[in-house]
PDB file of C-alpha atoms in Angstrom:
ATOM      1  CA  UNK A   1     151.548  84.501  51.214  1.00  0.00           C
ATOM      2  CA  UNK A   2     149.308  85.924  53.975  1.00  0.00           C
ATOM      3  CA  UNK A   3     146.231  84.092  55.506  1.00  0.00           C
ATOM      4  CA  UNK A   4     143.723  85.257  57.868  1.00  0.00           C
ATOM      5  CA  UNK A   5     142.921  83.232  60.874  1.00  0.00           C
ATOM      6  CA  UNK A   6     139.382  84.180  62.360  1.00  0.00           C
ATOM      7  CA  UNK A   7     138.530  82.611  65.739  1.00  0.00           C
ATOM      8  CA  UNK A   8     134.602  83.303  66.409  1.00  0.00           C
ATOM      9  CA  UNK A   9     132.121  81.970  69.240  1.00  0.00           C
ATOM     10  CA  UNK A  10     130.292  83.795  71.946  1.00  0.00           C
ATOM     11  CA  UNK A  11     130.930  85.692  74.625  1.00  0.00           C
ATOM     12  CA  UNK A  12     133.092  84.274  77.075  1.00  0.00           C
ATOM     13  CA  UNK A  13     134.153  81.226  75.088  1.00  0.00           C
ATOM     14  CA  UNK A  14     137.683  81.604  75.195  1.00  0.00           C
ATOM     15  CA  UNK A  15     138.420  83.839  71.628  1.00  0.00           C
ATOM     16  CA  UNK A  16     141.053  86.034  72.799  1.00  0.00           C
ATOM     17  CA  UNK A  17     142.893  83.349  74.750  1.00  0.00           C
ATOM     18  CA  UNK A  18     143.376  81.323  71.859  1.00  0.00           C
ATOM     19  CA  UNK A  19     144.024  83.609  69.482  1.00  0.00           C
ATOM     20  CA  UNK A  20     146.704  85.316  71.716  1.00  0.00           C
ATOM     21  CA  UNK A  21     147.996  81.763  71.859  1.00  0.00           C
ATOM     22  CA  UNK A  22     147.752  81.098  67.894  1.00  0.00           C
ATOM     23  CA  UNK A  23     149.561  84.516  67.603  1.00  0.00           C
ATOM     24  CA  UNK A  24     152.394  83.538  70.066  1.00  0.00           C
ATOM     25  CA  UNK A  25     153.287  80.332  68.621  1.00  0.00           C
ATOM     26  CA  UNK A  26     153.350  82.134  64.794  1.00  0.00           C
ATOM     27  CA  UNK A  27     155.834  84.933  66.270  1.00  0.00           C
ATOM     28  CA  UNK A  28     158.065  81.855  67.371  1.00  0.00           C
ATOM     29  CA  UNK A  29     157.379  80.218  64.637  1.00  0.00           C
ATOM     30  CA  UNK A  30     157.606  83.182  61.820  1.00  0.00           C
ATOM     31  CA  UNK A  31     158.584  86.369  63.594  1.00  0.00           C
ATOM     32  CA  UNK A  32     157.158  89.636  63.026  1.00  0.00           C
ATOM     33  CA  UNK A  33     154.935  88.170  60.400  1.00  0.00           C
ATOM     34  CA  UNK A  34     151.190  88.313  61.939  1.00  0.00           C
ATOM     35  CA  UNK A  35     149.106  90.296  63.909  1.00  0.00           C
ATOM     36  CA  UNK A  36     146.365  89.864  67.023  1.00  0.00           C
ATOM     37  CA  UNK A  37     143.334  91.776  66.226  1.00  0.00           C
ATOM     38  CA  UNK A  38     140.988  91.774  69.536  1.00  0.00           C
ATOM     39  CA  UNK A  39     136.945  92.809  68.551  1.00  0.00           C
ATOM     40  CA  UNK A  40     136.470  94.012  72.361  1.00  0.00           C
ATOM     41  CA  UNK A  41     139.830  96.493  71.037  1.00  0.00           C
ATOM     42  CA  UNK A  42     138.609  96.825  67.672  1.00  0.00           C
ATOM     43  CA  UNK A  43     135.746  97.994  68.454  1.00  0.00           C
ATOM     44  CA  UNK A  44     136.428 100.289  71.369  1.00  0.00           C
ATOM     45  CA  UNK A  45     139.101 101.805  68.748  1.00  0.00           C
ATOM     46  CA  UNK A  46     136.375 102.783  66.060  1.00  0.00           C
ATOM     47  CA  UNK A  47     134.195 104.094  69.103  1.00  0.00           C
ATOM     48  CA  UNK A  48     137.087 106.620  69.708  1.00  0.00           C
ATOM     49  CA  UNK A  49     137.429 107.659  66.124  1.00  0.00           C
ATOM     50  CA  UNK A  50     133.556 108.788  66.317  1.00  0.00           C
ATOM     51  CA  UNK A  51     131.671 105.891  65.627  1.00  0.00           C
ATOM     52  CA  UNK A  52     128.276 104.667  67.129  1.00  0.00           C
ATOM     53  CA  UNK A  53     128.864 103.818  70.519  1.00  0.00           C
ATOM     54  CA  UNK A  54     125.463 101.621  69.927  1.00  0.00           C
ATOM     55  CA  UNK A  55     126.067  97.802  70.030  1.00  0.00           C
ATOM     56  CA  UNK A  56     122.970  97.003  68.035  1.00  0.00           C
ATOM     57  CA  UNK A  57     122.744  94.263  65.844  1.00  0.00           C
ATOM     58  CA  UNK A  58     122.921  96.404  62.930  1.00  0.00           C
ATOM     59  CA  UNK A  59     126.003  97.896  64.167  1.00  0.00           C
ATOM     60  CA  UNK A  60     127.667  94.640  64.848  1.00  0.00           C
ATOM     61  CA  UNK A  61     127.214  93.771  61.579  1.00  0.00           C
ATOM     62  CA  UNK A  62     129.179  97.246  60.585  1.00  0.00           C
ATOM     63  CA  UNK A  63     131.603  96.300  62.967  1.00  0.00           C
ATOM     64  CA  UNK A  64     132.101  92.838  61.827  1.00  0.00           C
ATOM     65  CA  UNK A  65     132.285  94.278  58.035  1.00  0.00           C
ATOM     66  CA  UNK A  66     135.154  96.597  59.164  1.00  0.00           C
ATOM     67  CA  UNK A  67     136.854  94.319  60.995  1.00  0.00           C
ATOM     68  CA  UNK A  68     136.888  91.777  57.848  1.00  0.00           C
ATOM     69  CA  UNK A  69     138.176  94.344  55.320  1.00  0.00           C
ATOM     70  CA  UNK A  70     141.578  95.467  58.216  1.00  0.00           C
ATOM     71  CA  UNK A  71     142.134  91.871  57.723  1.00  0.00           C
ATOM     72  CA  UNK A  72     141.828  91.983  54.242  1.00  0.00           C
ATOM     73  CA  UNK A  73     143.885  95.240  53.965  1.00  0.00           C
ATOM     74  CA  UNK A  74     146.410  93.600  56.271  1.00  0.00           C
ATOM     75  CA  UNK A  75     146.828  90.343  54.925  1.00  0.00           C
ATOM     76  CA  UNK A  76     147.177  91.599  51.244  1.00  0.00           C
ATOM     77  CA  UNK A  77     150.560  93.405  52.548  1.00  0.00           C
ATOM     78  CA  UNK A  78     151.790  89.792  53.399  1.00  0.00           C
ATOM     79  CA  UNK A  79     150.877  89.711  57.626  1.00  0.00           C
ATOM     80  CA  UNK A  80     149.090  86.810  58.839  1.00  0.00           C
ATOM     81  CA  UNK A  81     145.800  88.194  60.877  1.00  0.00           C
ATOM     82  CA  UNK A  82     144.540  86.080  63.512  1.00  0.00           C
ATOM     83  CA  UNK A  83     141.361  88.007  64.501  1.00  0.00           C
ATOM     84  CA  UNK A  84     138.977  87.097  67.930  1.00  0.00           C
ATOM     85  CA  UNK A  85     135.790  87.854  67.368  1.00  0.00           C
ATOM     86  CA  UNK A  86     132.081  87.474  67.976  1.00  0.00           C
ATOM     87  CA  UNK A  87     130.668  88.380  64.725  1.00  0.00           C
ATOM     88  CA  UNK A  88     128.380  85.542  63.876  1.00  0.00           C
ATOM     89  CA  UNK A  89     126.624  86.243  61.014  1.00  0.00           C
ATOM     90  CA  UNK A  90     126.686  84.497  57.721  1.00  0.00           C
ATOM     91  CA  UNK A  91     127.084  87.261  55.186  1.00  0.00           C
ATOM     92  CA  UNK A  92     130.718  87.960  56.889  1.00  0.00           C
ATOM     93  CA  UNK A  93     131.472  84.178  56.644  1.00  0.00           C
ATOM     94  CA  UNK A  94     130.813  84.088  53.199  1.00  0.00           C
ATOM     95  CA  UNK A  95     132.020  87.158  52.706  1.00  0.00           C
ATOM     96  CA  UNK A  96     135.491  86.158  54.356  1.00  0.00           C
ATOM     97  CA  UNK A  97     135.630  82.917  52.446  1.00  0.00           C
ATOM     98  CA  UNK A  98     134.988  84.699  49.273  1.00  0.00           C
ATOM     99  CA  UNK A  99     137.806  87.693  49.950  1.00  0.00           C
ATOM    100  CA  UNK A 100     140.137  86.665  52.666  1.00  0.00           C
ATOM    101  CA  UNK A 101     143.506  84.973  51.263  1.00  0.00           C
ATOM    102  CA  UNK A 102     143.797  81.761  52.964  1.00  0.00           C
ATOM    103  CA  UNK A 103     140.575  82.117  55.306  1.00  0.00           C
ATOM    104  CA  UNK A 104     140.677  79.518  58.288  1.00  0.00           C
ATOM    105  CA  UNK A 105     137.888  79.745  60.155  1.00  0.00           C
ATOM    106  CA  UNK A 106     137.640  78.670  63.790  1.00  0.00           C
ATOM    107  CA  UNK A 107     134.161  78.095  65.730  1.00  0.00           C
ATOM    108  CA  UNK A 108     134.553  77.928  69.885  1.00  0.00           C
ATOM    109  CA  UNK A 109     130.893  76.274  70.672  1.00  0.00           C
ATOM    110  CA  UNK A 110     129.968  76.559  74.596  1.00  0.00           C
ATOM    111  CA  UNK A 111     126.700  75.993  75.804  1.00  0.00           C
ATOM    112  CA  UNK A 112     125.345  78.519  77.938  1.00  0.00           C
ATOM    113  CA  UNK A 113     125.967  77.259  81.210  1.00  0.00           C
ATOM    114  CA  UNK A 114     129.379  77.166  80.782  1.00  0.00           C
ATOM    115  CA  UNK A 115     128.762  81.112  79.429  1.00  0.00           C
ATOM    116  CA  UNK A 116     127.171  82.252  82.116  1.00  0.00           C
ATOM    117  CA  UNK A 117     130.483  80.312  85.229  1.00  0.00           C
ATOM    118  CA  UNK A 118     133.316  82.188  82.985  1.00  0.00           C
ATOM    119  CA  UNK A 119     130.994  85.725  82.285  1.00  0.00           C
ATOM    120  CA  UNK A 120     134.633  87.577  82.736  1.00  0.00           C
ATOM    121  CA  UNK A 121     133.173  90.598  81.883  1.00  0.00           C
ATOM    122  CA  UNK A 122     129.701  90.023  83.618  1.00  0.00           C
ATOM    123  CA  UNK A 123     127.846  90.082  80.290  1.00  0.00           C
ATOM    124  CA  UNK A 124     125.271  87.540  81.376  1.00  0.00           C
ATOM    125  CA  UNK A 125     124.941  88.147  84.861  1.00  0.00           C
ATOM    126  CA  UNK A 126     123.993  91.968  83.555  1.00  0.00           C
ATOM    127  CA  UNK A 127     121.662  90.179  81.167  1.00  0.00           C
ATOM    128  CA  UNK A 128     119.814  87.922  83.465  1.00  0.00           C
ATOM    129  CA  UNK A 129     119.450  91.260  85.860  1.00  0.00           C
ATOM    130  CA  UNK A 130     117.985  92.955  83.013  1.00  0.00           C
ATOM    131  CA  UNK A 131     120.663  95.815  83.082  1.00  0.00           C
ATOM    132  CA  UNK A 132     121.563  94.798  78.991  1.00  0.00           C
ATOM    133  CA  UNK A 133     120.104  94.324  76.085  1.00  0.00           C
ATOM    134  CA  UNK A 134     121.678  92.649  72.387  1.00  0.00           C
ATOM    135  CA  UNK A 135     123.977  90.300  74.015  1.00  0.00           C
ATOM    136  CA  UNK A 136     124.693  87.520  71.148  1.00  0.00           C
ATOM    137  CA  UNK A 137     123.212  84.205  71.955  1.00  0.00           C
ATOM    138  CA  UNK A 138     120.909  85.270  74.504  1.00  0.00           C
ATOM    139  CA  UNK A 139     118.380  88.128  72.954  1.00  0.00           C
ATOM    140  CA  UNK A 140     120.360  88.574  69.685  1.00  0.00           C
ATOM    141  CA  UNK A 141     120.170  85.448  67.208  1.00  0.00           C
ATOM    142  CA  UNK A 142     123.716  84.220  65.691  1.00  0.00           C
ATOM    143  CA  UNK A 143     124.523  82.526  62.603  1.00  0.00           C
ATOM    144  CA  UNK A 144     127.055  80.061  63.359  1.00  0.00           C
ATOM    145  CA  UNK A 145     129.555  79.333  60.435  1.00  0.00           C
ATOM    146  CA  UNK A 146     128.241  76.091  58.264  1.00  0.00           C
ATOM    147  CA  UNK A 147     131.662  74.931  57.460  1.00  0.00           C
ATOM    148  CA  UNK A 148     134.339  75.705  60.157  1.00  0.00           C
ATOM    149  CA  UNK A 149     138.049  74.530  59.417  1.00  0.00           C
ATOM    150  CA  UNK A 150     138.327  73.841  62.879  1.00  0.00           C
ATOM    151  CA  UNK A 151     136.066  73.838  66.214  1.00  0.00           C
ATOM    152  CA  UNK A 152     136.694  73.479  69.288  1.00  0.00           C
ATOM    153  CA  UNK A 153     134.115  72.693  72.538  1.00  0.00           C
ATOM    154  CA  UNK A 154     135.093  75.129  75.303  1.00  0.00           C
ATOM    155  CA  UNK A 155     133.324  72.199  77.854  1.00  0.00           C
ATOM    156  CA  UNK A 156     136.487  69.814  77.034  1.00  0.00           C
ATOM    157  CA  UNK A 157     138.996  72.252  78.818  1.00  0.00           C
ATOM    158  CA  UNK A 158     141.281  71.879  75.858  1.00  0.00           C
ATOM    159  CA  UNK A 159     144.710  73.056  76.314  1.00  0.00           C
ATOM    160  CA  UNK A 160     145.680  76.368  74.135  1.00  0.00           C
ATOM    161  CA  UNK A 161     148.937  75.917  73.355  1.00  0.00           C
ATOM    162  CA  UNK A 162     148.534  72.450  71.946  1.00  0.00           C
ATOM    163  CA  UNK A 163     145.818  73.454  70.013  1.00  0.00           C
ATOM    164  CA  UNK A 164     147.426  76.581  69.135  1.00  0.00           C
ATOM    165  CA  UNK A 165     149.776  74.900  67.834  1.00  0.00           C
ATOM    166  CA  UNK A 166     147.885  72.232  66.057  1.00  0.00           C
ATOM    167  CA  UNK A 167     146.121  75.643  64.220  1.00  0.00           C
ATOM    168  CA  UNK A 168     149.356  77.155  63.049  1.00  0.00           C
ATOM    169  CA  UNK A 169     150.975  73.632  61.673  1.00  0.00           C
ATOM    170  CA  UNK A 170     147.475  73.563  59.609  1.00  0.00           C
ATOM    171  CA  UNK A 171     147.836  77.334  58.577  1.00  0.00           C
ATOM    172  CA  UNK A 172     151.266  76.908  57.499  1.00  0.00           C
ATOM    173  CA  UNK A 173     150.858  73.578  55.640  1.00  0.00           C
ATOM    174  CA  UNK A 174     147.534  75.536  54.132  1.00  0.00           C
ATOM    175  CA  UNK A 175     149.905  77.990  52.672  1.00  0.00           C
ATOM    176  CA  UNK A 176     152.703  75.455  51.467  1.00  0.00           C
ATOM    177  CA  UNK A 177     150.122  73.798  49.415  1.00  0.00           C
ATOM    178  CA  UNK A 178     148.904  76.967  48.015  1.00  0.00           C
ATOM    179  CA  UNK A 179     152.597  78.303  46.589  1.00  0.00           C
TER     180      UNK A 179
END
């Protein structure tokens, strides 16, 4: 049985570090059984096959469809996704709890100070010069998930492996109970 592990929050919140961790400890745990998705990739990957280059809100939400039915398509051939992404919005939540085989959602929060000391790829400090526009959180509203299955406070300086690890134990006991 597949599942599909999403990791959401803003920008800058630490997604794609924990969900390269989650992904490592599966491929020591199950090899060759899941698969990183990155939405930074994901979405630079549509943009080469013609897509809107546009990162409005309305395209994020096309984006964030898209990105939820790969998961779908990949999880129903028996990989387990584990998926970084932004896309805060509450129709894909429910949509994802509704369609996604063994959804396990997982909310980074991190106030915006915090934000605006990582900014890795300068998101905010191009906001706050005015030099862009639709950034999520700032100008762009989000719809955190109601009902994560597990969050995590960027502020507390977790460590990733031990909380990767703490995510794929749950995942895996998730699926035990469901065969």
């Amino acid at each position: 049985m597949s599942s599909v592990i999403w990791i959401t929050g803003l920008s800058g919140s630490g997604k794609s570090t924990l969900a390269q961790a989650v992904h490592n400890e599966l491929m020591n745990v199950r090899p060759s059984s899941s698969v990183f998705l990155d939405g930074d990739e994901l979405r630079k990957l549509f943009a080469k096959c013609g897509e809107n280059s546009e990162y409005s809100e309305v395209q994020r939400v096309e984006y964030a469809k898209k990105y939820s039915l790969l998961c779908k398509m990949l999880a129903e051939q028996g990989i387990i996704v584990v998926i970084a992404t932004i896309s805060l919005y509450s129709q894909i939540h429910e949509w994802n709890r509704k369609n996604l085989p063994n959804y396990f959602e997982i909310l980074i929060e991190a106030n915006i100070e915090t934000l605006k000391k990582r900014d890795p790829k300068g998101i905010y400090k191009r906001f706050m010069c005015g030099e862009l526009t639709n950034v999520s959180g700032l100008d762009l509203e989000v719809e955190m998930p109601c009902s994560p299955d597990h969050v995590l406070l960027a502020e507390t300086n977790y460590n990733c492996e031990s909380e990767a690890s703490k995510i794929v134990s749950r995942v895996l006991r998730l699926k035990q109970n469901e065969n």
